[in-house]
Amino acid sequence: MKLNDYIQIGINTTGSGAELSRRLDMLYNNFCDAKAEKRGLPSHACVKLAEIINADPLEVIAASEMVTEKKPERQALWRRVLEHRHAAAMTFCFALVTGFLTSEETSLFITSSLQAEKIHSFYIMSN
């Protein structure tokens, strides 16, 4: 997700941008610039936002860093952080869902999920 997405969830959770900026201990103008992705959020605000919306703080920090980072190698680093977190979440979802489904339902779920995520290879090992 992008920084704006996390901020929008925070606005929906708190009721307004002004309230969210107050909770993040930020000036409203700076908050609006972050929402428009003209600047990132300070680290403390990323962590507070993550707490408010029940997100992983590292994901919010990475999304914020992606807004401000100019060097391609550092952008790639933050992109890998986001992709790694996403892959870990998907693995957890697969494990959770496959525990409740029959093998046929599991195959259908994985096939449809892989097509939606455009993942090209996935292996299931069974005992």
GROMACS .gro file of N, CA, C and O in nm:
model
  508
    1MET      N    1   0.084  -0.118   0.000
    1MET     CA    2   0.000   0.000   0.000
    1MET      C    3   0.089   0.124   0.000
    1MET      O    4   0.201   0.122   0.046
    2LYS      N    5   0.032   0.231  -0.046
    2LYS     CA    6   0.101   0.359  -0.049
    2LYS      C    7   0.071   0.435   0.080
    2LYS      O    8  -0.025   0.405   0.151
    3LEU      N    9   0.156   0.535   0.107
    3LEU     CA   10   0.139   0.615   0.228
    3LEU      C   11  -0.001   0.676   0.234
    3LEU      O   12  -0.065   0.675   0.340
    4ASN      N   13  -0.049   0.726   0.123
    4ASN     CA   14  -0.182   0.786   0.118
    4ASN      C   15  -0.289   0.687   0.162
    4ASN      O   16  -0.386   0.724   0.228
    5ASP      N   17  -0.273   0.560   0.125
    5ASP     CA   18  -0.371   0.458   0.164
    5ASP      C   19  -0.375   0.442   0.316
    5ASP      O   20  -0.482   0.434   0.375
    6TYR      N   21  -0.256   0.435   0.378
    6TYR     CA   22  -0.251   0.422   0.524
    6TYR      C   23  -0.313   0.545   0.591
    6TYR      O   24  -0.388   0.533   0.688
    7ILE      N   25  -0.282   0.663   0.538
    7ILE     CA   26  -0.337   0.786   0.595
    7ILE      C   27  -0.489   0.788   0.580
    7ILE      O   28  -0.560   0.825   0.674
    8GLN      N   29  -0.539   0.746   0.466
    8GLN     CA   30  -0.685   0.745   0.444
    8GLN      C   31  -0.754   0.651   0.542
    8GLN      O   32  -0.860   0.682   0.596
    9ILE      N   33  -0.694   0.535   0.568
    9ILE     CA   34  -0.751   0.443   0.667
    9ILE      C   35  -0.752   0.510   0.804
    9ILE      O   36  -0.849   0.499   0.879
   10GLY      N   37  -0.644   0.583   0.835
   10GLY     CA   38  -0.637   0.655   0.963
   10GLY      C   39  -0.744   0.762   0.974
   10GLY      O   40  -0.806   0.780   1.079
   11ILE      N   41  -0.769   0.833   0.864
   11ILE     CA   42  -0.875   0.935   0.864
   11ILE      C   43  -1.010   0.869   0.885
   11ILE      O   44  -1.092   0.918   0.964
   12ASN      N   45  -1.033   0.758   0.818
   12ASN     CA   46  -1.160   0.687   0.835
   12ASN      C   47  -1.176   0.636   0.979
   12ASN      O   48  -1.287   0.635   1.033
   13THR      N   49  -1.066   0.596   1.040
   13THR     CA   50  -1.071   0.544   1.177
   13THR      C   51  -1.095   0.654   1.279
   13THR      O   52  -1.174   0.637   1.372
   14THR      N   53  -1.029   0.769   1.260
   14THR     CA   54  -1.040   0.877   1.359
   14THR      C   55  -1.153   0.974   1.330
   14THR      O   56  -1.191   1.050   1.418
   15GLY      N   57  -1.203   0.975   1.207
   15GLY     CA   58  -1.315   1.061   1.174
   15GLY      C   59  -1.280   1.184   1.093
   15GLY      O   60  -1.365   1.239   1.024
   16SER      N   61  -1.155   1.231   1.100
   16SER     CA   62  -1.116   1.348   1.020
   16SER      C   63  -0.965   1.357   1.011
   16SER      O   64  -0.892   1.302   1.094
   17GLY      N   65  -0.920   1.432   0.911
   17GLY     CA   66  -0.777   1.456   0.895
   17GLY      C   67  -0.721   1.539   1.009
   17GLY      O   68  -0.608   1.516   1.054
   18ALA      N   69  -0.799   1.635   1.055
   18ALA     CA   70  -0.754   1.719   1.166
   18ALA      C   71  -0.733   1.637   1.292
   18ALA      O   72  -0.632   1.654   1.364
   19GLU      N   73  -0.825   1.545   1.319
   19GLU     CA   74  -0.812   1.459   1.438
   19GLU      C   75  -0.692   1.367   1.424
   19GLU      O   76  -0.617   1.346   1.519
   20LEU      N   77  -0.673   1.310   1.304
   20LEU     CA   78  -0.558   1.221   1.284
   20LEU      C   79  -0.428   1.298   1.299
   20LEU      O   80  -0.334   1.249   1.364
   21SER      N   81  -0.419   1.417   1.242
   21SER     CA   82  -0.295   1.495   1.256
   21SER      C   83  -0.269   1.530   1.402
   21SER      O   84  -0.154   1.529   1.446
   22ARG      N   85  -0.374   1.556   1.479
   22ARG     CA   86  -0.358   1.583   1.622
   22ARG      C   87  -0.303   1.460   1.692
   22ARG      O   88  -0.210   1.469   1.772
   23ARG      N   89  -0.360   1.342   1.662
   23ARG     CA   90  -0.314   1.218   1.725
   23ARG      C   91  -0.172   1.181   1.684
   23ARG      O   92  -0.101   1.116   1.760
   24LEU      N   93  -0.133   1.222   1.563
   24LEU     CA   94   0.003   1.193   1.517
   24LEU      C   95   0.102   1.299   1.564
   24LEU      O   96   0.221   1.290   1.535
   25ASP      N   97   0.051   1.400   1.635
   25ASP     CA   98   0.133   1.509   1.688
   25ASP      C   99   0.206   1.581   1.574
   25ASP      O  100   0.327   1.602   1.579
   26MET      N  101   0.128   1.618   1.472
   26MET     CA  102   0.183   1.687   1.355
   26MET      C  103   0.105   1.814   1.327
   26MET      O  104  -0.014   1.822   1.357
   27LEU      N  105   0.173   1.911   1.266
   27LEU     CA  106   0.103   2.028   1.217
   27LEU      C  107   0.013   1.983   1.102
   27LEU      O  108   0.051   1.898   1.021
   28TYR      N  109  -0.104   2.042   1.093
   28TYR     CA  110  -0.201   1.999   0.991
   28TYR      C  111  -0.146   2.019   0.849
   28TYR      O  112  -0.168   1.936   0.762
   29ASN      N  113  -0.072   2.130   0.825
   29ASN     CA  114  -0.015   2.153   0.692
   29ASN      C  115   0.083   2.043   0.654
   29ASN      O  116   0.084   1.996   0.540
   30ASN      N  117   0.168   2.002   0.748
   30ASN     CA  118   0.263   1.894   0.721
   30ASN      C  119   0.189   1.763   0.697
   30ASN      O  120   0.228   1.683   0.613
   31PHE      N  121   0.083   1.741   0.773
   31PHE     CA  122   0.001   1.622   0.755
   31PHE      C  123  -0.060   1.620   0.614
   31PHE      O  124  -0.059   1.517   0.547
   32CYS      N  125  -0.113   1.734   0.569
   32CYS     CA  126  -0.173   1.742   0.436
   32CYS      C  127  -0.069   1.716   0.327
   32CYS      O  128  -0.099   1.650   0.226
   33ASP      N  129   0.053   1.765   0.347
   33ASP     CA  130   0.161   1.738   0.251
   33ASP      C  131   0.193   1.588   0.245
   33ASP      O  132   0.218   1.533   0.138
   34ALA      N  133   0.192   1.523   0.360
   34ALA     CA  134   0.217   1.378   0.363
   34ALA      C  135   0.102   1.303   0.295
   34ALA      O  136   0.126   1.208   0.220
   35LYS      N  137  -0.020   1.347   0.319
   35LYS     CA  138  -0.136   1.283   0.254
   35LYS      C  139  -0.128   1.297   0.103
   35LYS      O  140  -0.164   1.205   0.029
   36ALA      N  141  -0.078   1.411   0.055
   36ALA     CA  142  -0.062   1.434  -0.088
   36ALA      C  143   0.067   1.371  -0.141
   36ALA      O  144   0.097   1.385  -0.259
   37GLU      N  145   0.140   1.304  -0.054
   37GLU     CA  146   0.268   1.240  -0.086
   37GLU      C  147   0.370   1.339  -0.139
   37GLU      O  148   0.452   1.307  -0.225
   38LYS      N  149   0.368   1.461  -0.084
   38LYS     CA  150   0.471   1.560  -0.113
   38LYS      C  151   0.585   1.548  -0.013
   38LYS      O  152   0.693   1.601  -0.035
   39ARG      N  153   0.557   1.483   0.099
   39ARG     CA  154   0.658   1.457   0.202
   39ARG      C  155   0.617   1.332   0.276
   39ARG      O  156   0.502   1.287   0.267
   40GLY      N  157   0.710   1.274   0.348
   40GLY     CA  158   0.680   1.156   0.428
   40GLY      C  159   0.635   1.196   0.567
   40GLY      O  160   0.633   1.315   0.603
   41LEU      N  161   0.601   1.099   0.645
   41LEU     CA  162   0.568   1.121   0.785
   41LEU      C  163   0.694   1.101   0.869
   41LEU      O  164   0.778   1.017   0.836
   42PRO      N  165   0.706   1.173   0.980
   42PRO     CA  166   0.817   1.143   1.072
   42PRO      C  167   0.799   1.002   1.128
   42PRO      O  168   0.687   0.949   1.134
   43SER      N  169   0.909   0.942   1.169
   43SER     CA  170   0.905   0.803   1.218
   43SER      C  171   0.805   0.785   1.332
   43SER      O  172   0.730   0.687   1.334
   44HIS      N  173   0.802   0.878   1.427
   44HIS     CA  174   0.709   0.863   1.539
   44HIS      C  175   0.565   0.865   1.491
   44HIS      O  176   0.480   0.792   1.542
   45ALA      N  177   0.537   0.945   1.388
   45ALA     CA  178   0.400   0.952   1.335
   45ALA      C  179   0.365   0.823   1.261
   45ALA      O  180   0.251   0.777   1.267
   46CYS      N  181   0.463   0.762   1.194
   46CYS     CA  182   0.439   0.634   1.127
   46CYS      C  183   0.399   0.527   1.228
   46CYS      O  184   0.306   0.451   1.206
   47VAL      N  185   0.472   0.524   1.340
   47VAL     CA  186   0.442   0.423   1.443
   47VAL      C  187   0.306   0.449   1.505
   47VAL      O  188   0.226   0.357   1.524
   48LYS      N  189   0.275   0.576   1.535
   48LYS     CA  190   0.144   0.609   1.590
   48LYS      C  191   0.031   0.575   1.493
   48LYS      O  192  -0.072   0.521   1.532
   49LEU      N  193   0.053   0.606   1.364
   49LEU     CA  194  -0.048   0.574   1.262
   49LEU      C  195  -0.069   0.423   1.256
   49LEU      O  196  -0.184   0.376   1.250
   50ALA      N  197   0.039   0.347   1.258
   50ALA     CA  198   0.028   0.201   1.255
   50ALA      C  199  -0.053   0.150   1.375
   50ALA      O  200  -0.135   0.059   1.361
   51GLU      N  201  -0.031   0.208   1.492
   51GLU     CA  202  -0.108   0.169   1.610
   51GLU      C  203  -0.256   0.201   1.594
   51GLU      O  204  -0.342   0.122   1.630
   52ILE      N  205  -0.286   0.317   1.537
   52ILE     CA  206  -0.425   0.360   1.520
   52ILE      C  207  -0.499   0.268   1.424
   52ILE      O  208  -0.616   0.233   1.447
   53ILE      N  209  -0.433   0.226   1.316
   53ILE     CA  210  -0.501   0.147   1.213
   53ILE      C  211  -0.469  -0.003   1.223
   53ILE      O  212  -0.508  -0.080   1.135
   54ASN      N  213  -0.400  -0.043   1.329
   54ASN     CA  214  -0.362  -0.183   1.350
   54ASN      C  215  -0.283  -0.240   1.232
   54ASN      O  216  -0.316  -0.344   1.177
   55ALA      N  217  -0.180  -0.167   1.192
   55ALA     CA  218  -0.093  -0.210   1.082
   55ALA      C  219   0.047  -0.236   1.136
   55ALA      O  220   0.079  -0.201   1.250
   56ASP      N  221   0.129  -0.296   1.054
   56ASP     CA  222   0.268  -0.321   1.089
   56ASP      C  223   0.344  -0.187   1.078
   56ASP      O  224   0.344  -0.125   0.971
   57PRO      N  225   0.407  -0.141   1.186
   57PRO     CA  226   0.478  -0.013   1.181
   57PRO      C  227   0.585  -0.007   1.071
   57PRO      O  228   0.602   0.097   1.007
   58LEU      N  229   0.653  -0.118   1.047
   58LEU     CA  230   0.757  -0.118   0.944
   58LEU      C  231   0.698  -0.095   0.805
   58LEU      O  232   0.759  -0.029   0.721
   59GLU      N  233   0.579  -0.144   0.781
   59GLU     CA  234   0.515  -0.121   0.651
   59GLU      C  235   0.482   0.027   0.632
   59GLU      O  236   0.500   0.082   0.524
   60VAL      N  237   0.433   0.091   0.737
   60VAL     CA  238   0.399   0.233   0.727
   60VAL      C  239   0.527   0.315   0.710
   60VAL      O  240   0.532   0.407   0.627
   61ILE      N  241   0.632   0.281   0.783
   61ILE     CA  242   0.760   0.351   0.769
   61ILE      C  243   0.813   0.332   0.627
   61ILE      O  244   0.859   0.428   0.564
   62ALA      N  245   0.807   0.210   0.575
   62ALA     CA  246   0.856   0.184   0.440
   62ALA      C  247   0.776   0.264   0.337
   62ALA      O  248   0.834   0.321   0.244
   63ALA      N  249   0.645   0.270   0.352
   63ALA     CA  250   0.562   0.347   0.259
   63ALA      C  251   0.598   0.495   0.266
   63ALA      O  252   0.603   0.563   0.162
   64SER      N  253   0.626   0.546   0.384
   64SER     CA  254   0.665   0.685   0.401
   64SER      C  255   0.802   0.710   0.337
   64SER      O  256   0.822   0.811   0.268
   65GLU      N  257   0.894   0.620   0.358
   65GLU     CA  258   1.028   0.634   0.299
   65GLU      C  259   1.023   0.630   0.147
   65GLU      O  260   1.102   0.696   0.081
   66MET      N  261   0.932   0.551   0.092
   66MET     CA  262   0.918   0.543  -0.054
   66MET      C  263   0.879   0.678  -0.113
   66MET      O  264   0.913   0.708  -0.228
   67VAL      N  265   0.809   0.760  -0.036
   67VAL     CA  266   0.768   0.892  -0.084
   67VAL      C  267   0.887   0.985  -0.096
   67VAL      O  268   0.899   1.061  -0.193
   68THR      N  269   0.979   0.979   0.000
   68THR     CA  270   1.086   1.079   0.007
   68THR      C  271   1.218   1.033  -0.052
   68THR      O  272   1.301   1.117  -0.087
   69GLU      N  273   1.238   0.904  -0.062
   69GLU     CA  274   1.369   0.853  -0.106
   69GLU      C  275   1.391   0.878  -0.255
   69GLU      O  276   1.307   0.844  -0.337
   70LYS      N  277   1.506   0.937  -0.288
   70LYS     CA  278   1.538   0.970  -0.426
   70LYS      C  279   1.632   0.867  -0.489
   70LYS      O  280   1.629   0.845  -0.609
   71LYS      N  281   1.718   0.803  -0.409
   71LYS     CA  282   1.815   0.709  -0.462
   71LYS      C  283   1.747   0.577  -0.498
   71LYS      O  284   1.680   0.517  -0.413
   72PRO      N  285   1.764   0.531  -0.622
   72PRO     CA  286   1.697   0.408  -0.666
   72PRO      C  287   1.732   0.285  -0.582
   72PRO      O  288   1.646   0.202  -0.555
   73GLU      N  289   1.856   0.276  -0.537
   73GLU     CA  290   1.894   0.159  -0.457
   73GLU      C  291   1.825   0.159  -0.320
   73GLU      O  292   1.789   0.054  -0.268
   74ARG      N  293   1.804   0.276  -0.265
   74ARG     CA  294   1.730   0.282  -0.137
   74ARG      C  295   1.581   0.260  -0.158
   74ARG      O  296   1.515   0.200  -0.075
   75GLN      N  297   1.528   0.310  -0.270
   75GLN     CA  298   1.388   0.282  -0.303
   75GLN      C  299   1.368   0.132  -0.318
   75GLN      O  300   1.268   0.077  -0.271
   76ALA      N  301   1.465   0.065  -0.381
   76ALA     CA  302   1.456  -0.081  -0.399
   76ALA      C  303   1.458  -0.152  -0.263
   76ALA      O  304   1.387  -0.250  -0.245
   77LEU      N  305   1.538  -0.100  -0.169
   77LEU     CA  306   1.542  -0.158  -0.035
   77LEU      C  307   1.404  -0.150   0.031
   77LEU      O  308   1.353  -0.251   0.082
   78TRP      N  309   1.342  -0.033   0.029
   78TRP     CA  310   1.211  -0.017   0.091
   78TRP      C  311   1.104  -0.097   0.018
   78TRP      O  312   1.013  -0.152   0.079
   79ARG      N  313   1.116  -0.107  -0.114
   79ARG     CA  314   1.023  -0.189  -0.192
   79ARG      C  315   1.033  -0.336  -0.150
   79ARG      O  316   0.933  -0.405  -0.135
   80ARG      N  317   1.157  -0.384  -0.128
   80ARG     CA  318   1.176  -0.523  -0.084
   80ARG      C  319   1.114  -0.545   0.054
   80ARG      O  320   1.057  -0.650   0.080
   81VAL      N  321   1.125  -0.446   0.142
   81VAL     CA  322   1.063  -0.457   0.275
   81VAL      C  323   0.913  -0.475   0.260
   81VAL      O  324   0.854  -0.565   0.321
   82LEU      N  325   0.852  -0.392   0.176
   82LEU     CA  326   0.707  -0.402   0.156
   82LEU      C  327   0.669  -0.535   0.092
   82LEU      O  328   0.571  -0.598   0.132
   83GLU      N  329   0.745  -0.578  -0.008
   83GLU     CA  330   0.715  -0.705  -0.074
   83GLU      C  331   0.734  -0.823   0.020
   83GLU      O  332   0.655  -0.917   0.019
   84HIS      N  333   0.839  -0.817   0.103
   84HIS     CA  334   0.863  -0.926   0.198
   84HIS      C  335   0.749  -0.937   0.298
   84HIS      O  336   0.701  -1.044   0.329
   85ARG      N  337   0.704  -0.822   0.347
   85ARG     CA  338   0.592  -0.822   0.442
   85ARG      C  339   0.467  -0.876   0.376
   85ARG      O  340   0.391  -0.950   0.435
   86HIS      N  341   0.444  -0.838   0.251
   86HIS     CA  342   0.326  -0.885   0.178
   86HIS      C  343   0.334  -1.036   0.157
   86HIS      O  344   0.236  -1.108   0.177
   87ALA      N  345   0.452  -1.086   0.120
   87ALA     CA  346   0.470  -1.230   0.098
   87ALA      C  347   0.448  -1.307   0.228
   87ALA      O  348   0.386  -1.413   0.229
   88ALA      N  349   0.498  -1.253   0.339
   88ALA     CA  350   0.479  -1.320   0.468
   88ALA      C  351   0.331  -1.324   0.505
   88ALA      O  352   0.282  -1.426   0.555
   89ALA      N  353   0.259  -1.216   0.479
   89ALA     CA  354   0.115  -1.214   0.509
   89ALA      C  355   0.041  -1.314   0.422
   89ALA      O  356  -0.050  -1.383   0.468
   90MET      N  357   0.078  -1.323   0.294
   90MET     CA  358   0.013  -1.418   0.204
   90MET      C  359   0.040  -1.562   0.250
   90MET      O  360  -0.049  -1.646   0.247
   91THR      N  361   0.162  -1.591   0.292
   91THR     CA  362   0.196  -1.724   0.341
   91THR      C  363   0.111  -1.760   0.462
   91THR      O  364   0.059  -1.870   0.472
   92PHE      N  365   0.095  -1.664   0.553
   92PHE     CA  366   0.013  -1.687   0.671
   92PHE      C  367  -0.132  -1.714   0.631
   92PHE      O  368  -0.195  -1.806   0.684
   93CYS      N  369  -0.184  -1.637   0.536
   93CYS     CA  370  -0.322  -1.657   0.490
   93CYS      C  371  -0.338  -1.795   0.428
   93CYS      O  372  -0.437  -1.864   0.453
   94PHE      N  373  -0.242  -1.836   0.344
   94PHE     CA  374  -0.249  -1.968   0.282
   94PHE      C  375  -0.251  -2.076   0.390
   94PHE      O  376  -0.330  -2.170   0.384
   95ALA      N  377  -0.163  -2.062   0.489
   95ALA     CA  378  -0.155  -2.163   0.595
   95ALA      C  379  -0.286  -2.168   0.673
   95ALA      O  380  -0.336  -2.276   0.705
   96LEU      N  381  -0.340  -2.053   0.703
   96LEU     CA  382  -0.464  -2.046   0.780
   96LEU      C  383  -0.580  -2.107   0.702
   96LEU      O  384  -0.655  -2.191   0.754
   97VAL      N  385  -0.594  -2.068   0.577
   97VAL     CA  386  -0.707  -2.115   0.496
   97VAL      C  387  -0.694  -2.264   0.465
   97VAL      O  388  -0.792  -2.338   0.473
   98THR      N  389  -0.574  -2.310   0.432
   98THR     CA  390  -0.559  -2.450   0.395
   98THR      C  391  -0.584  -2.543   0.513
   98THR      O  392  -0.617  -2.659   0.493
   99GLY      N  393  -0.572  -2.492   0.634
   99GLY     CA  394  -0.604  -2.573   0.751
   99GLY      C  395  -0.752  -2.603   0.764
   99GLY      O  396  -0.791  -2.699   0.830
  100PHE      N  397  -0.836  -2.524   0.700
  100PHE     CA  398  -0.981  -2.539   0.712
  100PHE      C  399  -1.048  -2.596   0.587
  100PHE      O  400  -1.166  -2.622   0.588
  101LEU      N  401  -0.972  -2.612   0.479
  101LEU     CA  402  -1.032  -2.656   0.354
  101LEU      C  403  -0.989  -2.797   0.317
  101LEU      O  404  -0.885  -2.846   0.361
  102THR      N  405  -1.070  -2.861   0.236
  102THR     CA  406  -1.032  -2.991   0.180
  102THR      C  407  -0.923  -2.968   0.075
  102THR      O  408  -0.899  -2.855   0.033
  103SER      N  409  -0.858  -3.074   0.029
  103SER     CA  410  -0.750  -3.056  -0.066
  103SER      C  411  -0.799  -2.995  -0.197
  103SER      O  412  -0.731  -2.914  -0.259
  104GLU      N  413  -0.920  -3.031  -0.240
  104GLU     CA  414  -0.975  -2.973  -0.363
  104GLU      C  415  -1.004  -2.824  -0.345
  104GLU      O  416  -0.972  -2.742  -0.431
  105GLU      N  417  -1.064  -2.788  -0.233
  105GLU     CA  418  -1.093  -2.647  -0.206
  105GLU      C  419  -0.963  -2.567  -0.192
  105GLU      O  420  -0.955  -2.453  -0.238
  106THR      N  421  -0.861  -2.629  -0.132
  106THR     CA  422  -0.732  -2.563  -0.118
  106THR      C  423  -0.672  -2.534  -0.254
  106THR      O  424  -0.623  -2.424  -0.278
  107SER      N  425  -0.676  -2.630  -0.344
  107SER     CA  426  -0.622  -2.609  -0.479
  107SER      C  427  -0.693  -2.496  -0.550
  107SER      O  428  -0.630  -2.411  -0.615
  108LEU      N  429  -0.825  -2.491  -0.539
  108LEU     CA  430  -0.901  -2.383  -0.602
  108LEU      C  431  -0.865  -2.247  -0.542
  108LEU      O  432  -0.849  -2.149  -0.614
  109PHE      N  433  -0.853  -2.242  -0.410
  109PHE     CA  434  -0.818  -2.117  -0.342
  109PHE      C  435  -0.681  -2.068  -0.386
  109PHE      O  436  -0.664  -1.952  -0.421
  110ILE      N  437  -0.584  -2.157  -0.386
  110ILE     CA  438  -0.448  -2.118  -0.422
  110ILE      C  439  -0.441  -2.075  -0.568
  110ILE      O  440  -0.381  -1.973  -0.601
  111THR      N  441  -0.507  -2.148  -0.655
  111THR     CA  442  -0.507  -2.112  -0.797
  111THR      C  443  -0.566  -1.974  -0.819
  111THR      O  444  -0.508  -1.890  -0.888
  112SER      N  445  -0.679  -1.947  -0.757
  112SER     CA  446  -0.743  -1.816  -0.775
  112SER      C  447  -0.660  -1.705  -0.711
  112SER      O  448  -0.648  -1.597  -0.765
  113SER      N  449  -0.598  -1.732  -0.597
  113SER     CA  450  -0.515  -1.632  -0.530
  113SER      C  451  -0.391  -1.601  -0.611
  113SER      O  452  -0.350  -1.486  -0.622
  114LEU      N  453  -0.329  -1.703  -0.665
  114LEU     CA  454  -0.209  -1.683  -0.744
  114LEU      C  455  -0.238  -1.603  -0.870
  114LEU      O  456  -0.160  -1.518  -0.910
  115GLN      N  457  -0.353  -1.629  -0.931
  115GLN     CA  458  -0.389  -1.552  -1.050
  115GLN      C  459  -0.414  -1.406  -1.013
  115GLN      O  460  -0.375  -1.316  -1.085
  116ALA      N  461  -0.476  -1.384  -0.901
  116ALA     CA  462  -0.504  -1.247  -0.857
  116ALA      C  463  -0.376  -1.172  -0.824
  116ALA      O  464  -0.363  -1.054  -0.850
  117GLU      N  465  -0.278  -1.241  -0.767
  117GLU     CA  466  -0.153  -1.178  -0.727
  117GLU      C  467  -0.047  -1.183  -0.837
  117GLU      O  468   0.061  -1.130  -0.820
  118LYS      N  469  -0.074  -1.254  -0.946
  118LYS     CA  470   0.018  -1.269  -1.058
  118LYS      C  471   0.149  -1.333  -1.013
  118LYS      O  472   0.257  -1.293  -1.054
  119ILE      N  473   0.139  -1.431  -0.926
  119ILE     CA  474   0.255  -1.507  -0.883
  119ILE      C  475   0.268  -1.625  -0.978
  119ILE      O  476   0.170  -1.692  -1.008
  120HIS      N  477   0.388  -1.651  -1.023
  120HIS     CA  478   0.405  -1.749  -1.129
  120HIS      C  479   0.443  -1.887  -1.081
  120HIS      O  480   0.429  -1.983  -1.156
  121SER      N  481   0.492  -1.901  -0.959
  121SER     CA  482   0.523  -2.036  -0.912
  121SER      C  483   0.496  -2.045  -0.763
  121SER      O  484   0.523  -1.953  -0.688
  122PHE      N  485   0.442  -2.158  -0.724
  122PHE     CA  486   0.410  -2.183  -0.584
  122PHE      C  487   0.407  -2.333  -0.566
  122PHE      O  488   0.350  -2.405  -0.648
  123TYR      N  489   0.471  -2.381  -0.464
  123TYR     CA  490   0.479  -2.524  -0.442
  123TYR      C  491   0.416  -2.561  -0.309
  123TYR      O  492   0.438  -2.495  -0.210
  124ILE      N  493   0.338  -2.669  -0.310
  124ILE     CA  494   0.280  -2.723  -0.188
  124ILE      C  495   0.339  -2.859  -0.166
  124ILE      O  496   0.339  -2.944  -0.255
  125MET      N  497   0.392  -2.879  -0.047
  125MET     CA  498   0.448  -3.009  -0.013
  125MET      C  499   0.356  -3.074   0.089
  125MET      O  500   0.316  -3.010   0.185
  126SER      N  501   0.321  -3.196   0.067
  126SER     CA  502   0.235  -3.264   0.162
  126SER      C  503   0.304  -3.391   0.210
  126SER      O  504   0.392  -3.445   0.143
  127ASN      N  505   0.263  -3.437   0.325
  127ASN     CA  506   0.325  -3.558   0.384
  127ASN      C  507   0.261  -3.681   0.330
  127ASN      O  508   0.152  -3.697   0.304
   0.00000   0.00000   0.00000
